[in-house]
mmCIF file of C-alpha atoms in Angstrom:
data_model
loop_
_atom_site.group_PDB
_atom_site.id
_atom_site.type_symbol
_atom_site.label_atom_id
_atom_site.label_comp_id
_atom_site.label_asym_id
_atom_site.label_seq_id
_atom_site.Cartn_x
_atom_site.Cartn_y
_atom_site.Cartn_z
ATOM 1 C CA UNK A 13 68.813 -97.458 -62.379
ATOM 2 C CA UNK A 14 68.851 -94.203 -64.255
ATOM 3 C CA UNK A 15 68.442 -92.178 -60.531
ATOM 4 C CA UNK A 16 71.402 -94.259 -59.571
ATOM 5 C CA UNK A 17 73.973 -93.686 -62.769
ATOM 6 C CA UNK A 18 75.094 -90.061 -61.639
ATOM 7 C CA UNK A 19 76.363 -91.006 -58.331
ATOM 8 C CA UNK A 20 77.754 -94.304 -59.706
ATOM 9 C CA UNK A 21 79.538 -91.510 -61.952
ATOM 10 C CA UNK A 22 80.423 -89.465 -59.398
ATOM 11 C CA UNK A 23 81.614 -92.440 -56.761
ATOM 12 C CA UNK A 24 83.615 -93.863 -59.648
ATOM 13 C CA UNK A 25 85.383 -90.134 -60.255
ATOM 14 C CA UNK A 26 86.209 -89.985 -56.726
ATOM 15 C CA UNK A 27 87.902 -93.206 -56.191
ATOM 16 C CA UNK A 28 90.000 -92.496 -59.816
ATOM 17 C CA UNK A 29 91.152 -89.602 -58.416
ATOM 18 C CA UNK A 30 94.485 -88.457 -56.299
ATOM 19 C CA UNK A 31 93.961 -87.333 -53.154
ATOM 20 C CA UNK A 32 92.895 -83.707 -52.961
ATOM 21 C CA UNK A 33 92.591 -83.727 -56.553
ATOM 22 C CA UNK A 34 89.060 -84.023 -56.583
ATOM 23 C CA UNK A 35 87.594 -81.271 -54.400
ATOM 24 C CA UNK A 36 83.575 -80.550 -54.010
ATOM 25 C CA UNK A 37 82.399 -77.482 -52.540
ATOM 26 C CA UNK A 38 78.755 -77.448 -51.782
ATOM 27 C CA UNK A 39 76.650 -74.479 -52.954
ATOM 28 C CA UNK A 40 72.853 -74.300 -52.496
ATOM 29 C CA UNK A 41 72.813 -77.981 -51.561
ATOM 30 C CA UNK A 42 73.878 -79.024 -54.723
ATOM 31 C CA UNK A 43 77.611 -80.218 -55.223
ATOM 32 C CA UNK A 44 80.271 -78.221 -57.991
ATOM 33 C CA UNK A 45 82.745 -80.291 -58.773
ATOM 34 C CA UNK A 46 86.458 -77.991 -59.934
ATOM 35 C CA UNK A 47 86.960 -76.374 -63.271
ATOM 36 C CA UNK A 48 90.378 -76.691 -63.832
ATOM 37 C CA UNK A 49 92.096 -74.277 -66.124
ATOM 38 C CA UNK A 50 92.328 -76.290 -69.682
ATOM 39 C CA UNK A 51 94.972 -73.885 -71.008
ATOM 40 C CA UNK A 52 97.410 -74.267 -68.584
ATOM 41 C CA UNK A 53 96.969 -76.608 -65.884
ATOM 42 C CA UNK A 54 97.321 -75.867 -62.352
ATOM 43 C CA UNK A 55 97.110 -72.217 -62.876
ATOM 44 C CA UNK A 56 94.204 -69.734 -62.215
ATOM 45 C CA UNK A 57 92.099 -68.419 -64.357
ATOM 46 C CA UNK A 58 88.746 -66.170 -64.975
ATOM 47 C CA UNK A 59 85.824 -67.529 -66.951
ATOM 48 C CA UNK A 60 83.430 -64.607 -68.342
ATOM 49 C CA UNK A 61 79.686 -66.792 -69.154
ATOM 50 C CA UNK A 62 77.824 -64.301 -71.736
ATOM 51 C CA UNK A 63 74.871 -66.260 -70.875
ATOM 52 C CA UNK A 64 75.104 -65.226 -67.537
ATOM 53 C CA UNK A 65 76.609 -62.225 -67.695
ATOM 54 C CA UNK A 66 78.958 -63.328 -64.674
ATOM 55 C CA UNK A 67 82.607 -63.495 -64.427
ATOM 56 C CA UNK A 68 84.430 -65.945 -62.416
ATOM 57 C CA UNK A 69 87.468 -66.223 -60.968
ATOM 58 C CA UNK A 70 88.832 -69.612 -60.424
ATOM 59 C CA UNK A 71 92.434 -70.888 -58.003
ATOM 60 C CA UNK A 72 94.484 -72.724 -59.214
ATOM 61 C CA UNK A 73 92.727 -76.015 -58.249
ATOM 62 C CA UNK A 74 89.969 -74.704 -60.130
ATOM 63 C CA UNK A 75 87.913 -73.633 -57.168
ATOM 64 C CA UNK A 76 85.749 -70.606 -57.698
ATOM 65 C CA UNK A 77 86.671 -67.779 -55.659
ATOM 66 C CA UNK A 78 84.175 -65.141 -56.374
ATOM 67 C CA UNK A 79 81.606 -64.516 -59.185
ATOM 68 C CA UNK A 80 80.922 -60.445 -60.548
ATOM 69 C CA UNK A 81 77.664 -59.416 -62.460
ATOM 70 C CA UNK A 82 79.382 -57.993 -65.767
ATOM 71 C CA UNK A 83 78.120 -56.527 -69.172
ATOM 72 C CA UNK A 84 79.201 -58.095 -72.639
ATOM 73 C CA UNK A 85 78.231 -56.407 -75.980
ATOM 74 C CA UNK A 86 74.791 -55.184 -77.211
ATOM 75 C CA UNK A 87 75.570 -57.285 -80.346
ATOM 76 C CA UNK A 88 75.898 -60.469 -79.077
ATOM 77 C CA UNK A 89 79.199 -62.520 -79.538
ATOM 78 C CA UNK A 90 81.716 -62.396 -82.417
ATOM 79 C CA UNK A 91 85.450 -61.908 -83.604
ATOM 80 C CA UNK A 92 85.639 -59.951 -86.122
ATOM 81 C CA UNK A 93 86.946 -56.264 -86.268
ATOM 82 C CA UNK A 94 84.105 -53.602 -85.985
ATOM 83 C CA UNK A 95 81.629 -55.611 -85.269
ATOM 84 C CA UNK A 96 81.005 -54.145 -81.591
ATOM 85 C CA UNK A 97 80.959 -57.850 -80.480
ATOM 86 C CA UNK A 98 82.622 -59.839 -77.399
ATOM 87 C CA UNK A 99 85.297 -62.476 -78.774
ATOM 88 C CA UNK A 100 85.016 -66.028 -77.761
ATOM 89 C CA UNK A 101 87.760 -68.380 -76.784
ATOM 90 C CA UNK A 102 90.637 -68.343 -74.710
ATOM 91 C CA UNK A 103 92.645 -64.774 -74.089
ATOM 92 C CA UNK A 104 95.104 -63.728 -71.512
ATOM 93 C CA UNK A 105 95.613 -60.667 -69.838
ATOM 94 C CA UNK A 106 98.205 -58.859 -72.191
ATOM 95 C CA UNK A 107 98.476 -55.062 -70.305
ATOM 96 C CA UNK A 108 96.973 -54.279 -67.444
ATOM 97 C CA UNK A 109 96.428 -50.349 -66.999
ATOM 98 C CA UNK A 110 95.365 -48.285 -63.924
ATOM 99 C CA UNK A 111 97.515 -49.634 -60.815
ATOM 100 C CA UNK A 112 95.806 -47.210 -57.835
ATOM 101 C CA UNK A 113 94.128 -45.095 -59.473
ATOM 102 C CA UNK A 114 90.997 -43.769 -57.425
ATOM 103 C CA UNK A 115 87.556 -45.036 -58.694
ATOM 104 C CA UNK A 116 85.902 -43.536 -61.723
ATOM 105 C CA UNK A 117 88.950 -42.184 -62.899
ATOM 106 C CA UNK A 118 88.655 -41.803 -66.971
ATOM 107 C CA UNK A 119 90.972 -43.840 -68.865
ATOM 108 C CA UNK A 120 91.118 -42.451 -72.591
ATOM 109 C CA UNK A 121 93.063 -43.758 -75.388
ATOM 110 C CA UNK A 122 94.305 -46.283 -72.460
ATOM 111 C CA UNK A 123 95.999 -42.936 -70.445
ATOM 112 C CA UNK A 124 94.910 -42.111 -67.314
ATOM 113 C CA UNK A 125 93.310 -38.643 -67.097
ATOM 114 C CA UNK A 126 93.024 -36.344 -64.451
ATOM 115 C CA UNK A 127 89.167 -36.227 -64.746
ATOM 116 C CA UNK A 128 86.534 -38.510 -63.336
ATOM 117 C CA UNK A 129 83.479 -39.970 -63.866
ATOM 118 C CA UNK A 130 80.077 -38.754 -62.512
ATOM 119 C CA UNK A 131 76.549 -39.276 -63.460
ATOM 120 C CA UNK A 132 76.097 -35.463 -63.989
ATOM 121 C CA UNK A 133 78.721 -35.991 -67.012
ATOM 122 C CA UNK A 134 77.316 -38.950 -68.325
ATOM 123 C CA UNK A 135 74.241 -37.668 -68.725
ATOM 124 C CA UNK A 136 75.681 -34.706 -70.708
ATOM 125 C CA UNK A 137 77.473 -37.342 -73.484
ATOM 126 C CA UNK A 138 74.911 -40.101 -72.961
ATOM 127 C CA UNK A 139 76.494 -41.780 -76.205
ATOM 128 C CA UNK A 140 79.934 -41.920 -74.650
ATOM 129 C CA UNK A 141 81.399 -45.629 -73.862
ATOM 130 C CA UNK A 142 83.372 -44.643 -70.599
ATOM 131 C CA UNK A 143 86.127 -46.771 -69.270
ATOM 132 C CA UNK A 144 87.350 -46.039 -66.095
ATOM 133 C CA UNK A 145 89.455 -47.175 -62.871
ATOM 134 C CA UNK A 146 91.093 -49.651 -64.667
ATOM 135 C CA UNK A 147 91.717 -52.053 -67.774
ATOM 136 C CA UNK A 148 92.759 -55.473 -68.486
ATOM 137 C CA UNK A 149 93.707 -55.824 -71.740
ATOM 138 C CA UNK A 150 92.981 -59.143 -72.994
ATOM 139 C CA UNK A 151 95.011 -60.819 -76.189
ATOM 140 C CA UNK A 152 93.560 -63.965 -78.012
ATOM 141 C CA UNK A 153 94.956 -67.215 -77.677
ATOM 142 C CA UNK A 154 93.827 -69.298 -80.712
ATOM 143 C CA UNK A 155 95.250 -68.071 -83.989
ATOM 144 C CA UNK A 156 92.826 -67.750 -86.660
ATOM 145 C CA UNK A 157 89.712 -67.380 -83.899
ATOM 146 C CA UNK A 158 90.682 -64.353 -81.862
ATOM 147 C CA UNK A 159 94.392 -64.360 -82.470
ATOM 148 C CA UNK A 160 95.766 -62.545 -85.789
ATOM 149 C CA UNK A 161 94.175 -60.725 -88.567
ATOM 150 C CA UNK A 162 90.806 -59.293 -88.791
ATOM 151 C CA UNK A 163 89.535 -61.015 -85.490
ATOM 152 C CA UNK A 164 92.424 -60.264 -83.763
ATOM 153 C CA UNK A 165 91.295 -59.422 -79.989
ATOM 154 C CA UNK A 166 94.413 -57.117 -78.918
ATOM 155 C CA UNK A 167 94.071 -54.661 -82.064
ATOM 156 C CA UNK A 168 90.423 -55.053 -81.270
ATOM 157 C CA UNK A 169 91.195 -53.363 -78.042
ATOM 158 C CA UNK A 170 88.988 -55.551 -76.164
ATOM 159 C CA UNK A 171 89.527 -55.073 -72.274
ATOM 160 C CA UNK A 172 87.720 -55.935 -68.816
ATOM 161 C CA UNK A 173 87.574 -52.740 -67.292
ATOM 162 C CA UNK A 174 85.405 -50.510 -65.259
ATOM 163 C CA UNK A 175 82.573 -48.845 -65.935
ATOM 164 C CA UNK A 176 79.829 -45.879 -64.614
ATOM 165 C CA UNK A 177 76.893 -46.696 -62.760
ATOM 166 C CA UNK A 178 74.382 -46.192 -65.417
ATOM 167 C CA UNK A 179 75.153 -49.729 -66.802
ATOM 168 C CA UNK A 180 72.727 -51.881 -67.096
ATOM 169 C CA UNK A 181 75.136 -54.505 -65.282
ATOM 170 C CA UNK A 182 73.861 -58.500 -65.877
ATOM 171 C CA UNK A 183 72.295 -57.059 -69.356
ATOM 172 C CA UNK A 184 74.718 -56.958 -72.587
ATOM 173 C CA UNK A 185 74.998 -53.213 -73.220
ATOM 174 C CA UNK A 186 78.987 -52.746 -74.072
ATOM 175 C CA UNK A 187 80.617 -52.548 -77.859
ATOM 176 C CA UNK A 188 82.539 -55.413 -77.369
ATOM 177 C CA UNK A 189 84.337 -55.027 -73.847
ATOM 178 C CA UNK A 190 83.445 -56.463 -70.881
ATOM 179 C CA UNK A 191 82.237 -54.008 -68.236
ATOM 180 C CA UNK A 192 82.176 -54.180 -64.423
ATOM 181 C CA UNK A 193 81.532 -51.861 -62.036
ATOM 182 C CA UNK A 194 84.528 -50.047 -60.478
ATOM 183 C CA UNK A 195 84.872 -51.948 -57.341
ATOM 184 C CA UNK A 196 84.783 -55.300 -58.827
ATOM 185 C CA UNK A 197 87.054 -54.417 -61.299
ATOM 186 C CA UNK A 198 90.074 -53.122 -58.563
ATOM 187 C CA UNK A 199 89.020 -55.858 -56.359
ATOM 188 C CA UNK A 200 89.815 -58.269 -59.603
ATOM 189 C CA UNK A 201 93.107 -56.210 -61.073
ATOM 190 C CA UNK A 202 94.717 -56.300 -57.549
ATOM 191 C CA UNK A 203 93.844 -60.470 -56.639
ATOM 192 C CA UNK A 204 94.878 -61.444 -60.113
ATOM 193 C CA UNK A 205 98.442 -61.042 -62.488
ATOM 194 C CA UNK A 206 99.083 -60.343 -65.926
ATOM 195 C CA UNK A 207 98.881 -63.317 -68.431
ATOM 196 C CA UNK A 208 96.126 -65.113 -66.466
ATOM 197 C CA UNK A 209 94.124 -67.323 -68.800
ATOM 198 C CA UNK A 210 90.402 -65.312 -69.620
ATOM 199 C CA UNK A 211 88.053 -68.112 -71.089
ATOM 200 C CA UNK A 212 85.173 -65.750 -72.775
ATOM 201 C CA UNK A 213 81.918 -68.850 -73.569
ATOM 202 C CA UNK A 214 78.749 -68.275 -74.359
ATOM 203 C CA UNK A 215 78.108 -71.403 -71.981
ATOM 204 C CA UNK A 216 77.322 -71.361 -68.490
#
């Protein structure tokens, strides 16, 4: 009886539910059933996993579309200000900063500089958090968690953006951002809009 209670589950979610409503995709032989967007139905959205280091973006049926290896902070999760930590809860994209800009193109004090990126210049400022190609600036959506005050994720100027090739990408090694390499960051910026729901959990 127990080996037969999930698929009772699962026959009894399928029947309960409109057509097309209910869509499986099959991934290693095992079925995924949608993650809808909880914030605002029907739209699409990006879910960053800290656990896996992974960022997901989802349709709007809640269908993955593609998964990027990412870095979150060195410091684990958190809210508030100066703690070099990556905010939990739901955000949206606020800004968005970098539209064609080549790859590796340094973006300081969120301006776009005539200088880029190389490993050469890394390794002279080793200590030097570079963000490049582009950012997406993400605002909190739950007052009193990420949203207002001293956990306030916009004046914490926490973005997704780009980053050099000397991260250690799938390994937490930001100050609170989350990194991806430049590619997967223009690939992201140009299939995605500003104020698309960002769900940052420290759960698969």
């Amino acid at each position: 009886m127990k080996r037969l209670l999930p698929l009772l589950l699962l026959s009894t979610a399928l029947h309960a539910a409109e057509p097309g409503d209910f869509l499986l995709q099959q991934a290693n032989g095992a079925l995924l059933l949608p993650q809808p967007n909880l914030q605002h139905p029907g739209k699409p959205w990006i879910k960053v996993s800290v656990a896996q280091q992974q960022l997901t973006r989802y349709d709007e049926r809640g269908l993955p579309l593609h998964s990027y290896p990412i870095s979150t902070a060195r410091n684990g999760v958190g809210e508030q200000v100066n703690s070099y930590q990556t905010p939990r809860g739901w955000h949206q994209v606020c800004e968005r900063i970098g539209d064609d800009v080549e790859p590796d193109t340094i973006i300081y004090r969120r301006k776009v500089t005539p200088w880029k990126y190389s490993p050469q210049l890394h390794a002279e400022y080793p200590d030097k958090d570079w963000i490049l190609t582009r950012i997406m600036w993400l605002c909190g959506s739950e007052p009193g968690k990420n949203q207002g005050g001293d956990v306030d994720s916009y004046d914490r100027a926490i973005y997704i953006h780009g980053a050099g090739e000397h991260v250690a990408f799938g390994t937490p090694t930001s100050r609170g951002c989350v990194r991806m390499r430049n590619n997967d960051v223009i690939e992201l910026y140009n299939e995605t809009d500003k104020g698309i729901d960002v769900l940052i959990s420290e759960e698969n």
